Coordinates of C-alpha atoms in Angstrom, one line a residue:
Chain A
M1 CA -0.1 0.0 -0.1
K2 CA 2.7 2.5 1.0
R3 CA 4.9 1.4 -1.9
N4 CA 1.8 2.0 -4.2
R5 CA 1.4 5.7 -2.9
M6 CA 5.2 6.4 -3.3
A7 CA 5.1 5.0 -6.8
Y8 CA 2.0 7.2 -7.4
I9 CA 3.7 10.2 -6.1
K10 CA 7.0 9.6 -8.0
K11 CA 5.0 9.2 -11.4
N12 CA 2.5 12.2 -10.6
W13 CA 5.1 14.6 -9.2
V14 CA 4.2 17.1 -11.4
L15 CA 0.8 17.3 -9.5
Y16 CA 2.5 18.0 -6.1
L17 CA 4.6 20.7 -7.8
F18 CA 1.5 22.6 -9.1
L19 CA 0.2 22.2 -5.5
A20 CA 3.4 23.6 -3.7
P21 CA 3.2 27.4 -4.3
A22 CA -0.7 27.4 -2.9
L23 CA 0.3 25.2 0.0
L24 CA 3.2 27.1 1.0
S25 CA 1.7 30.7 0.5
V26 CA -1.4 29.4 2.6
F27 CA 1.1 28.0 5.3
I28 CA 2.7 31.3 5.5
F29 CA -0.1 33.7 5.4
N30 CA -2.9 32.0 7.0
Y31 CA -1.6 29.4 9.4
I32 CA 1.5 31.1 10.5
P33 CA -0.8 34.0 11.7
M34 CA -3.0 31.2 13.4
Y35 CA -0.3 30.4 15.4
G36 CA 0.6 33.8 16.0
V37 CA -2.5 34.1 17.9
L38 CA -0.8 33.0 20.8
I39 CA 0.4 36.6 21.2
A40 CA -2.9 37.4 22.6
F41 CA -1.9 35.5 25.8
Q42 CA 1.4 37.3 26.2
N43 CA 3.1 40.6 26.5
F44 CA 4.7 40.1 23.3
S45 CA 7.8 41.7 22.3
V46 CA 9.2 41.8 19.0
T47 CA 12.6 41.4 20.3
K48 CA 11.9 38.5 22.6
G49 CA 9.6 36.5 19.9
I50 CA 7.0 34.4 20.8
W51 CA 9.2 31.6 22.9
G52 CA 10.7 34.5 24.5
S53 CA 7.8 36.9 25.5
D54 CA 5.8 36.5 29.1
W55 CA 2.8 34.6 29.3
V56 CA -0.1 36.8 30.9
G57 CA -3.2 34.3 30.4
L58 CA -6.3 35.9 29.8
A59 CA -5.3 39.2 30.9
H60 CA -5.7 41.4 27.4
F61 CA -9.0 39.7 27.1
T62 CA -10.2 40.8 30.7
S63 CA -8.9 44.3 30.3
F64 CA -10.7 44.6 27.1
L65 CA -14.0 43.2 28.4
T66 CA -13.9 45.3 31.2
S67 CA -12.8 48.4 29.7
P68 CA -15.4 51.4 30.0
N69 CA -15.8 51.5 26.0
F70 CA -16.1 47.9 25.6
L71 CA -19.5 47.9 25.5
Q72 CA -20.2 50.7 23.1
I73 CA -17.7 49.0 20.7
F74 CA -19.2 45.8 20.8
L75 CA -22.6 47.3 20.4
N76 CA -21.7 49.3 17.3
T77 CA -19.9 46.4 15.6
I78 CA -23.2 44.4 16.3
K79 CA -25.8 47.2 15.5
L80 CA -23.7 48.3 12.4
S81 CA -23.6 44.8 10.9
S82 CA -27.1 43.4 12.0
Y83 CA -28.8 46.6 10.5
E84 CA -26.6 46.3 7.5
L85 CA -27.8 42.6 7.0
L86 CA -31.4 43.0 8.0
I87 CA -31.9 46.0 5.6
G88 CA -29.3 45.3 2.9
F89 CA -29.8 41.6 2.5
P90 CA -33.5 41.8 1.0
V91 CA -32.8 44.7 -1.6
P92 CA -30.9 42.4 -4.0
V93 CA -33.3 39.7 -3.9
I94 CA -36.3 42.5 -4.5
L95 CA -34.0 44.1 -7.2
A96 CA -33.8 40.9 -9.0
L97 CA -37.6 39.8 -8.6
M98 CA -38.1 43.4 -10.2
L99 CA -35.5 43.1 -12.8
H100 CA -37.1 39.7 -13.8
Q101 CA -40.3 41.2 -14.8
I102 CA -38.6 43.2 -17.4
R103 CA -39.4 41.0 -20.7
R104 CA -37.3 42.9 -22.9
S105 CA -33.9 41.8 -22.7
G106 CA -32.3 44.7 -24.1
I107 CA -33.6 47.1 -21.5
K108 CA -33.2 44.8 -18.9
K109 CA -29.2 44.5 -19.7
N110 CA -28.9 48.4 -19.8
I111 CA -30.8 48.5 -16.2
Q112 CA -28.2 45.9 -15.2
L113 CA -25.3 48.0 -16.6
V114 CA -26.2 50.9 -14.7
I115 CA -27.0 49.3 -11.5
Y116 CA -23.8 47.4 -11.4
A117 CA -21.5 50.1 -12.2
P118 CA -20.9 51.5 -8.2
Y119 CA -19.8 48.4 -7.4
F120 CA -16.7 49.1 -9.5
I121 CA -15.8 52.4 -7.5
S122 CA -13.5 51.9 -4.5
T123 CA -14.4 52.2 -1.2
V124 CA -12.1 55.3 -0.8
V125 CA -13.7 56.9 -3.6
I126 CA -17.3 56.0 -2.0
A127 CA -16.3 57.5 1.3
G128 CA -14.7 60.6 -0.6
M129 CA -18.1 61.1 -2.4
L130 CA -20.2 61.0 0.7
F131 CA -17.6 63.7 2.4
L132 CA -18.1 65.6 -0.5
F133 CA -22.1 65.4 -0.8
L134 CA -22.5 65.4 2.9
S135 CA -20.4 68.4 3.9
P136 CA -22.2 71.4 5.4
A137 CA -21.6 73.3 2.0
G138 CA -22.3 70.2 -0.4
P139 CA -24.9 69.4 -2.5
I140 CA -27.3 67.3 -0.1
N141 CA -27.3 70.4 2.3
G142 CA -27.9 72.6 -0.8
L143 CA -31.2 70.5 -1.0
L144 CA -32.3 70.5 2.3
G145 CA -31.5 74.4 2.6
L146 CA -34.5 74.7 0.9
F147 CA -36.6 73.3 3.8
M148 CA -34.4 73.9 6.6
N149 CA -32.3 77.1 7.5
R150 CA -29.2 75.4 9.2
P151 CA -26.9 73.0 7.5
V152 CA -26.7 69.4 9.2
S153 CA -23.1 68.4 9.5
F154 CA -23.9 64.7 8.9
M155 CA -20.0 63.3 9.0
S156 CA -19.5 64.6 12.6
E157 CA -23.1 63.5 14.1
P158 CA -22.9 60.0 15.5
D159 CA -26.6 59.6 15.0
Y160 CA -26.2 59.7 11.1
F161 CA -23.3 57.3 10.8
R162 CA -25.3 54.2 10.9
T163 CA -27.9 55.4 8.2
I164 CA -24.9 56.9 6.1
F165 CA -23.0 53.8 6.2
I166 CA -25.8 51.3 5.2
T167 CA -27.6 53.5 2.7
S168 CA -24.3 54.0 0.8
G169 CA -23.5 50.2 1.1
I170 CA -26.8 49.3 -0.5
W171 CA -26.2 52.1 -3.2
Q172 CA -22.8 50.7 -4.0
G173 CA -23.4 46.9 -3.7
A174 CA -27.1 45.9 -3.9
G175 CA -27.1 45.9 -8.1
F176 CA -24.0 43.9 -8.2
A177 CA -25.5 41.5 -5.5
S178 CA -28.3 41.2 -7.4
I179 CA -26.5 39.3 -10.3
V180 CA -26.7 35.9 -8.3
Y181 CA -30.4 35.9 -8.2
V182 CA -30.9 37.0 -11.6
A183 CA -28.7 34.2 -12.9
A184 CA -31.0 31.8 -10.5
L185 CA -34.3 33.0 -11.9
S186 CA -33.1 32.9 -15.3
N187 CA -33.0 28.9 -14.8
S188 CA -36.3 28.7 -13.2
D189 CA -39.0 27.0 -15.2
P190 CA -41.4 29.1 -17.5
Q191 CA -43.9 26.5 -18.0
L192 CA -44.6 26.7 -14.0
H193 CA -45.4 30.5 -14.7
D194 CA -47.8 29.4 -17.4
A195 CA -49.4 26.6 -15.3
A196 CA -50.0 29.0 -12.7
T197 CA -51.2 31.6 -14.7
I198 CA -53.9 29.1 -16.4
D199 CA -55.0 28.4 -12.8
G200 CA -55.7 31.8 -12.1
A201 CA -52.7 33.0 -10.0
S202 CA -52.0 36.8 -10.1
L203 CA -48.5 38.1 -10.9
L204 CA -47.8 38.5 -7.2
Q205 CA -48.9 34.9 -6.2
R206 CA -46.7 33.8 -9.1
I207 CA -43.6 35.8 -7.8
W208 CA -44.2 34.7 -4.0
H209 CA -44.8 30.9 -4.8
I210 CA -42.6 30.4 -8.0
D211 CA -39.9 33.0 -8.3
L212 CA -39.0 33.3 -4.6
Q213 CA -39.0 29.6 -4.0
V214 CA -36.4 29.4 -6.6
L215 CA -34.4 32.2 -5.0
K216 CA -34.6 30.3 -1.6
P217 CA -31.7 28.0 -1.7
V218 CA -29.1 30.8 -2.9
M219 CA -30.7 33.3 -0.1
A220 CA -30.0 30.6 2.5
V221 CA -26.3 29.9 1.3
L222 CA -25.4 33.8 1.2
F223 CA -27.6 34.2 4.6
I224 CA -25.2 32.1 6.4
L225 CA -22.3 33.7 4.8
A226 CA -23.3 36.9 5.7
I227 CA -23.8 36.0 9.3
G228 CA -20.4 34.4 9.5
G229 CA -18.9 37.7 8.4
I230 CA -21.0 39.9 10.8
M231 CA -18.3 40.8 12.9
G232 CA -16.1 41.9 10.0
V233 CA -18.2 43.6 8.0
G234 CA -17.3 47.0 6.3
F235 CA -14.2 47.6 8.6
E236 CA -12.4 49.3 5.7
K237 CA -15.3 51.7 5.0
A238 CA -16.0 52.3 8.5
Y239 CA -12.4 53.2 9.2
L240 CA -12.5 55.8 6.3
L241 CA -15.8 57.4 7.4
Q242 CA -14.6 58.0 10.9
T243 CA -14.3 61.4 12.4
D244 CA -13.3 62.3 15.8
R245 CA -17.1 63.2 16.4
N246 CA -18.9 60.5 15.0
L247 CA -16.5 57.9 17.0
P248 CA -19.2 57.2 19.5
A249 CA -21.3 55.2 16.7
S250 CA -18.3 54.7 14.0
E251 CA -15.6 52.5 16.4
I252 CA -16.2 49.0 15.9
I253 CA -14.0 46.1 16.8
D254 CA -11.9 46.3 13.9
T255 CA -11.0 49.8 13.8
Y256 CA -10.4 49.5 17.5
V257 CA -7.8 46.5 16.7
Y258 CA -6.1 48.6 14.2
K259 CA -5.6 51.6 16.4
R260 CA -4.7 49.9 19.5
G261 CA -2.8 47.0 17.8
L262 CA -1.0 48.6 14.8
L263 CA -1.0 52.4 15.3
A264 CA -0.3 52.4 19.0
G265 CA 1.9 49.0 18.8
D266 CA 0.1 47.3 21.5
W267 CA 0.5 44.0 19.7
S268 CA -1.1 41.8 22.1
F269 CA -3.8 43.7 23.1
G270 CA -4.9 44.1 19.6
A271 CA -4.6 40.3 18.8
A272 CA -6.7 39.7 22.2
V273 CA -9.3 41.7 20.8
G274 CA -9.4 40.3 17.2
L275 CA -9.5 37.0 18.4
F276 CA -12.2 37.7 20.6
N277 CA -13.8 39.0 17.4
T278 CA -13.0 35.8 15.3
V279 CA -14.5 33.7 17.9
I280 CA -17.6 35.4 17.7
G281 CA -17.9 35.3 14.3
L282 CA -17.1 31.6 14.1
V283 CA -20.0 31.0 16.8
L284 CA -22.5 32.9 14.6
L285 CA -21.2 31.1 11.4
A286 CA -21.9 27.7 13.1
T287 CA -25.1 28.7 14.6
A288 CA -26.7 30.0 11.4
N289 CA -25.6 27.0 9.8
Q290 CA -27.5 24.9 12.4
V291 CA -30.5 27.0 12.4
V292 CA -30.8 27.1 8.4
K293 CA -30.2 23.4 8.4
K294 CA -33.0 22.7 10.8
L295 CA -35.3 25.0 8.8
K296 CA -34.5 24.1 5.3
G297 CA -31.9 21.7 5.1
E298 CA -29.7 23.9 3.1
T299 CA -26.1 24.1 4.8
L300 CA -22.8 25.5 3.8
Y301 CA -20.6 22.6 4.9
Chain B
M1 CA -38.1 33.0 -20.8
S2 CA -39.7 34.4 -24.1
S3 CA -41.8 31.4 -24.7
S4 CA -44.2 32.4 -21.6
K5 CA -44.3 36.2 -23.0
S6 CA -47.8 35.7 -24.9
T7 CA -49.6 33.8 -22.1
H8 CA -48.4 36.6 -19.4
L9 CA -49.8 39.2 -21.7
L10 CA -53.0 37.5 -22.6
N11 CA -53.8 36.6 -19.1
S12 CA -52.4 39.2 -17.1
S13 CA -55.4 40.9 -15.1
K14 CA -55.8 44.6 -14.7
T15 CA -53.8 44.7 -11.2
D16 CA -51.1 42.6 -12.9
R17 CA -50.5 45.4 -15.5
I18 CA -50.5 48.1 -12.7
I19 CA -48.2 46.0 -10.8
L20 CA -45.7 45.8 -13.9
L21 CA -46.1 49.6 -14.6
V22 CA -45.1 50.5 -11.1
N23 CA -42.4 47.8 -11.3
K24 CA -41.1 49.7 -14.4
V25 CA -41.2 53.2 -12.5
L26 CA -39.5 52.1 -9.6
L27 CA -36.8 50.4 -11.7
G28 CA -36.4 53.8 -13.5
L29 CA -36.1 55.5 -10.2
V30 CA -33.5 53.2 -9.1
V31 CA -31.3 53.9 -12.1
V32 CA -31.6 57.7 -11.6
V33 CA -30.5 57.2 -7.9
V34 CA -27.5 55.2 -9.0
T35 CA -26.6 57.4 -11.9
V36 CA -27.2 61.0 -10.4
P37 CA -24.3 61.0 -8.0
L38 CA -21.8 59.5 -10.5
L39 CA -22.9 62.3 -12.9
Y40 CA -22.7 65.0 -10.3
V41 CA -19.3 64.3 -9.6
L42 CA -18.2 64.2 -13.4
L43 CA -19.8 67.5 -13.9
G44 CA -18.4 68.8 -10.9
S45 CA -14.8 68.0 -12.1
F46 CA -15.4 70.3 -15.2
L47 CA -17.0 73.3 -13.2
Q48 CA -15.0 76.2 -12.2
P49 CA -14.7 75.9 -8.4
Q50 CA -16.2 79.2 -7.4
I51 CA -19.3 78.3 -9.5
L52 CA -19.8 74.9 -7.9
A53 CA -19.3 76.4 -4.2
T54 CA -21.8 79.1 -5.0
K55 CA -24.2 78.2 -7.7
G56 CA -23.8 74.6 -7.7
L57 CA -24.1 72.5 -10.8
S58 CA -24.2 74.9 -14.2
F59 CA -24.4 74.1 -17.5
N60 CA -23.2 77.0 -19.0
P61 CA -20.2 76.5 -21.0
D62 CA -18.4 79.8 -19.7
H63 CA -18.2 78.1 -16.4
W64 CA -16.5 75.1 -17.7
T65 CA -12.6 74.3 -17.1
V66 CA -10.1 71.4 -17.2
D67 CA -8.1 73.0 -14.6
G68 CA -8.6 70.4 -12.0
Y69 CA -7.0 67.6 -14.3
I70 CA -4.4 69.9 -15.3
R71 CA -3.4 70.3 -11.8
I72 CA -3.5 66.6 -11.1
F73 CA -1.3 66.0 -14.2
Q74 CA 1.3 68.6 -13.1
D75 CA 1.8 67.4 -9.6
G76 CA 2.3 63.7 -10.6
T77 CA 1.3 62.1 -7.2
I78 CA -1.6 60.5 -8.6
M79 CA 0.0 59.3 -12.0
R80 CA 2.6 57.8 -9.9
G81 CA 0.1 56.3 -7.5
F82 CA -1.7 55.0 -11.0
F83 CA 1.5 53.7 -12.1
N84 CA 2.0 51.7 -8.8
S85 CA -1.8 50.4 -8.8
V86 CA -1.1 49.1 -12.3
L87 CA 1.8 47.2 -11.3
Y88 CA 0.3 45.7 -7.8
A89 CA -3.0 44.7 -9.5
S90 CA -1.2 42.9 -12.4
G91 CA 1.4 41.3 -10.1
F92 CA -1.2 40.3 -7.7
T93 CA -3.5 38.8 -10.4
F94 CA -0.7 37.2 -12.0
V95 CA 0.6 35.5 -8.7
A96 CA -2.9 34.6 -7.4
I97 CA -4.0 33.1 -10.6
S98 CA -1.1 31.0 -11.3
F99 CA -1.0 29.6 -7.5
T100 CA -4.9 29.2 -7.7
V101 CA -5.3 27.7 -11.0
L102 CA -2.3 25.2 -10.6
A103 CA -3.5 23.9 -7.2
G104 CA -7.1 23.7 -8.4
Y105 CA -6.1 21.4 -11.2
A106 CA -4.0 19.5 -9.0
L107 CA -7.0 18.8 -6.5
S108 CA -9.5 18.4 -9.2
V109 CA -7.6 15.0 -10.2
D110 CA -9.7 12.2 -8.6
D111 CA -7.1 9.8 -7.4
L112 CA -4.5 12.2 -6.4
V113 CA -2.9 10.8 -3.3
G114 CA -3.7 12.8 0.1
K115 CA -6.3 14.9 -1.4
K116 CA -8.2 15.0 1.6
F117 CA -5.6 16.3 3.7
F118 CA -4.8 19.1 1.1
V119 CA -8.6 19.9 0.7
I120 CA -8.9 20.2 4.4
F121 CA -5.8 22.3 4.7
F122 CA -7.4 24.8 2.5
L123 CA -10.9 24.6 3.9
V124 CA -9.7 25.1 7.5
A125 CA -7.7 28.3 6.1
M126 CA -11.1 29.4 4.9
F127 CA -12.9 29.8 8.1
F128 CA -10.2 30.5 10.5
N129 CA -7.6 33.1 10.7
G130 CA -4.9 34.9 12.6
G131 CA -6.5 38.4 12.5
M132 CA -4.8 41.6 11.4
I133 CA -2.1 41.8 13.9
P134 CA -0.7 38.2 13.7
T135 CA -0.9 38.5 9.8
Y136 CA 0.9 41.9 10.2
L137 CA 3.7 40.4 12.4
V138 CA 4.4 37.8 10.0
V139 CA 4.8 40.1 6.8
R140 CA 7.0 42.0 9.0
S141 CA 9.1 39.3 9.7
L142 CA 9.6 38.3 6.2
G143 CA 10.8 41.7 5.5
L144 CA 8.1 42.1 3.3
L145 CA 7.1 45.6 4.8
N146 CA 7.6 48.5 2.3
T147 CA 7.8 46.4 -0.8
P148 CA 5.6 45.5 -3.3
W149 CA 5.4 42.1 -2.0
A150 CA 3.7 42.9 0.8
I151 CA 0.8 43.9 -1.4
I152 CA 1.1 40.9 -3.9
L153 CA 1.8 38.0 -1.5
P154 CA -0.6 38.0 1.3
G155 CA -4.0 36.8 0.0
A156 CA -3.1 35.9 -3.4
V157 CA -4.8 32.2 -2.8
G158 CA -8.3 32.8 -2.0
V159 CA -9.7 29.5 -0.6
W160 CA -13.1 30.4 -2.3
N161 CA -11.3 30.6 -5.6
L162 CA -9.5 27.7 -5.3
I163 CA -12.8 25.8 -5.0
L164 CA -14.2 27.7 -8.0
A165 CA -11.1 26.3 -10.2
R166 CA -11.3 22.9 -8.8
T167 CA -15.1 22.6 -9.7
Y168 CA -14.4 24.0 -13.2
F169 CA -11.7 21.6 -13.7
K170 CA -13.6 18.6 -12.3
A171 CA -16.2 19.4 -15.2
I172 CA -13.6 18.8 -17.8
P173 CA -14.3 15.2 -19.3
I174 CA -11.4 12.7 -17.9
E175 CA -11.6 11.0 -21.5
L176 CA -9.8 14.0 -23.0
K177 CA -6.9 13.8 -20.6
E178 CA -7.2 9.8 -21.0
A179 CA -7.0 10.2 -24.8
A180 CA -3.8 12.5 -24.7
R181 CA -2.0 10.2 -22.4
I182 CA -2.4 7.2 -24.8
D183 CA -0.9 9.4 -27.4
G184 CA 2.2 9.8 -25.2
A185 CA 1.8 13.3 -23.7
S186 CA 3.1 14.1 -20.3
D187 CA 1.3 15.4 -17.5
L188 CA 2.8 18.7 -18.0
M189 CA 1.8 18.6 -21.7
I190 CA -1.9 17.7 -20.9
F191 CA -2.2 20.7 -18.6
W192 CA -0.7 22.8 -20.8
K193 CA -2.3 21.9 -24.4
I194 CA -5.8 20.5 -23.1
V195 CA -6.6 21.6 -19.6
L196 CA -5.6 25.1 -19.9
P197 CA -7.3 26.2 -23.2
L198 CA -10.4 24.8 -21.8
A199 CA -10.0 26.5 -18.7
K200 CA -9.8 30.2 -19.9
P201 CA -13.3 31.5 -18.9
I202 CA -12.6 30.5 -15.4
I203 CA -9.5 31.8 -15.5
F204 CA -10.4 35.4 -17.3
V205 CA -13.2 35.6 -14.6
L206 CA -11.2 34.9 -11.6
A207 CA -8.3 37.4 -12.9
L208 CA -10.8 40.2 -13.5
F209 CA -12.2 39.9 -10.2
A210 CA -8.5 39.5 -8.7
F211 CA -7.5 42.8 -10.8
I212 CA -10.2 45.0 -9.7
G213 CA -10.0 43.9 -6.0
Q214 CA -6.6 44.9 -6.0
W215 CA -7.0 47.9 -7.8
N216 CA -9.6 49.2 -5.2
A217 CA -8.0 47.9 -2.3
Y218 CA -6.1 50.3 0.3
F219 CA -6.0 48.8 3.5
Q220 CA -2.9 46.4 3.1
A221 CA -1.1 49.3 1.5
M222 CA -2.0 51.6 4.2
I223 CA -0.4 49.1 7.2
Y224 CA 2.4 47.7 5.0
L225 CA 3.9 50.6 3.0
D226 CA 5.2 53.9 4.5
D227 CA 7.4 54.9 1.7
R228 CA 5.0 57.6 -0.4
S229 CA 6.6 56.8 -3.5
L230 CA 5.2 53.2 -3.3
Y231 CA 1.7 54.3 -2.6
P232 CA -1.0 52.9 -4.6
L233 CA -3.9 55.4 -6.3
Q234 CA -6.1 54.4 -3.5
L235 CA -3.7 55.5 -0.9
V236 CA -3.1 58.8 -2.6
L237 CA -6.7 59.4 -2.9
R238 CA -7.3 58.7 0.5
E239 CA -5.1 61.7 1.4
I240 CA -6.6 64.0 -0.9
L241 CA -10.3 62.8 -0.2
I242 CA -10.5 62.1 3.5
Q243 CA -7.5 63.6 5.0
N244 CA -7.9 66.7 3.0
E245 CA -4.4 67.0 2.0
V246 CA -4.1 68.2 -1.4
Q247 CA -0.5 67.7 -2.5
P248 CA 1.4 71.1 -2.7
G249 CA 2.2 70.8 -6.4
M250 CA -1.4 70.7 -7.2
I251 CA -1.8 74.4 -6.1
A252 CA 1.3 75.9 -6.9
D253 CA 0.3 79.5 -7.1
Q254 CA -0.2 81.9 -4.4
L255 CA -3.5 82.1 -3.5
A256 CA -6.0 83.2 -1.0
R257 CA -7.1 80.5 1.8
A258 CA -10.5 80.5 0.8
E259 CA -9.6 80.4 -2.9
M260 CA -7.3 77.6 -2.4
Q261 CA -10.0 75.6 -0.5
K262 CA -12.4 75.9 -3.6
I263 CA -9.7 74.6 -6.1
A264 CA -8.9 72.0 -3.4
E265 CA -12.8 71.0 -3.9
M266 CA -12.3 70.9 -7.5
I267 CA -9.1 68.7 -7.3
K268 CA -11.2 66.1 -5.2
Y269 CA -14.0 65.9 -8.0
S270 CA -11.3 65.6 -10.5
S271 CA -9.1 62.8 -8.9
I272 CA -12.6 60.9 -7.9
V273 CA -12.9 60.8 -11.8
V274 CA -9.6 59.9 -12.7
A275 CA -9.5 57.0 -10.1
S276 CA -12.9 55.7 -11.4
L277 CA -13.5 56.2 -14.7
P278 CA -10.9 53.7 -16.1
L279 CA -12.8 50.7 -14.5
L280 CA -16.3 52.3 -15.2
I281 CA -15.6 52.7 -19.0
M282 CA -13.7 49.1 -19.1
Y283 CA -16.6 47.1 -17.2
P284 CA -19.3 47.0 -19.5
F285 CA -17.2 45.1 -21.7
F286 CA -16.6 42.3 -19.2
Q287 CA -20.0 42.4 -18.2
K288 CA -21.1 39.1 -19.7
Y289 CA -17.9 37.4 -18.1
F290 CA -19.1 38.9 -14.6
E291 CA -22.6 36.8 -15.0
K292 CA -20.4 33.9 -16.3
G293 CA -18.5 34.1 -13.2
V294 CA -21.5 33.8 -10.9
M295 CA -22.9 31.0 -12.8
V296 CA -19.8 29.1 -12.5
G297 CA -19.5 29.9 -8.8
S298 CA -23.4 28.4 -8.2
L299 CA -22.3 25.5 -9.9
K300 CA -20.5 24.2 -6.8

């Protein structure tokens, strides 16, 4: 048996050569950092390395969990991403259902062309546009000026942060996200619609009972993935949209990790907070997978 | 899809037709909402700064100017960022695609000894990660800080893409490979002459996504690069748009503070256009590939 294996490997060495770069790169950039998570339990010093640094157990976790701003940062993270999920998730589905009703494929293609476009704009540019549009002298305030006499300084009000974040996210991503659902719908069986029509089903009934059923499996998988990503949602944009004054709403765990861990050089503390975040994300992913499995029998793994 | 068209029209009730009409109107609104901000930026970039500040948009040709663009080109920071971004995005795409396609092919071979181990090895990496700080420390200890490699190497193998590639290769009929083997072709030959040409669509789709993703990324560059001459376009933009740091070379003239402020605003509009237009112009040509990519992805 072993002989056979060695013979196989010898004969097919090319395949192993093909695997090598990917294995090596995943090992270096994914596995070594997993081992590096150990520094979360240390007072890591770069000069001493992981083996030389002092172990402190859960000290960094306790100091994060008991710090006065923990609750705010934690709730900001949860709120921002769950609102984004609850509001942002259905929009592409609805868009796809709406697009599916457009029978003239030329027009449909053109609409798609337009609504995908913002997806190709970078996060930095989106954030820049938001600062330009929402500044006290910007066009949005110009419009609002017709009704109110004092400009709103949107970017420095914590109250507006989540709305800005989520709305702009939908503006940028919903069109492109609908592509999956449009593709799924195009595979649906037109005969079902014909049969239902003959049975007297109205358009809305057919959308509900036929089109939506076609989308359900895709929605389940994407929903699980979205829940798994809930703790890491939108970090790059949140960081760009942060101003000193909207911090009470915009400081999320990832931006905090970046500031404490990298900018302030508090490696171990940053790693501990990051690990806390990852663990919660994994628990959420597993839970979501279980729940959906129970409900529908669709799972991710 | 079109076969059901006639019955839809025949049988649709009055309410159905109203719903369809409302649907069209709503979609029209969506299109407007998406386009207006983009057009606003485009027009804004061609307007004299004092006009934009005082009157807002104007369609009077006397108010138009290309001054914003001239200032951007004169300073060169944006152009250098542009060039760096081309370099990083192409390098990243090349590395990512070659690593992913080679490994994806190997994993698609059914009788590969150790396949289970390799698949689990990659899948684990998909669900767990060390997080920002440990990854930074690895990049740092490899001496990659302040080199283009810090942008190009980490994250080159996306496990999800690897799965896509493997699925695609699996769909290639095994008979093709066997026939070639009987004709005396080596593994390398089979891969190069038979498998790769058939895999062009998936390679193209993955490459497009890798390129666009890297072109628009700023975060890795922000944490791994200090040297300003290495900055990719997005980092330069971040300074201009978010941190309000317009490069001195863009406002060389001695101007009053208020005047400078307005010119800085104009430069923001122009730099958004310079940064976004290339992708926005190119993407319609690739649109069908994105759809194809999604189809491949949903195959699983």
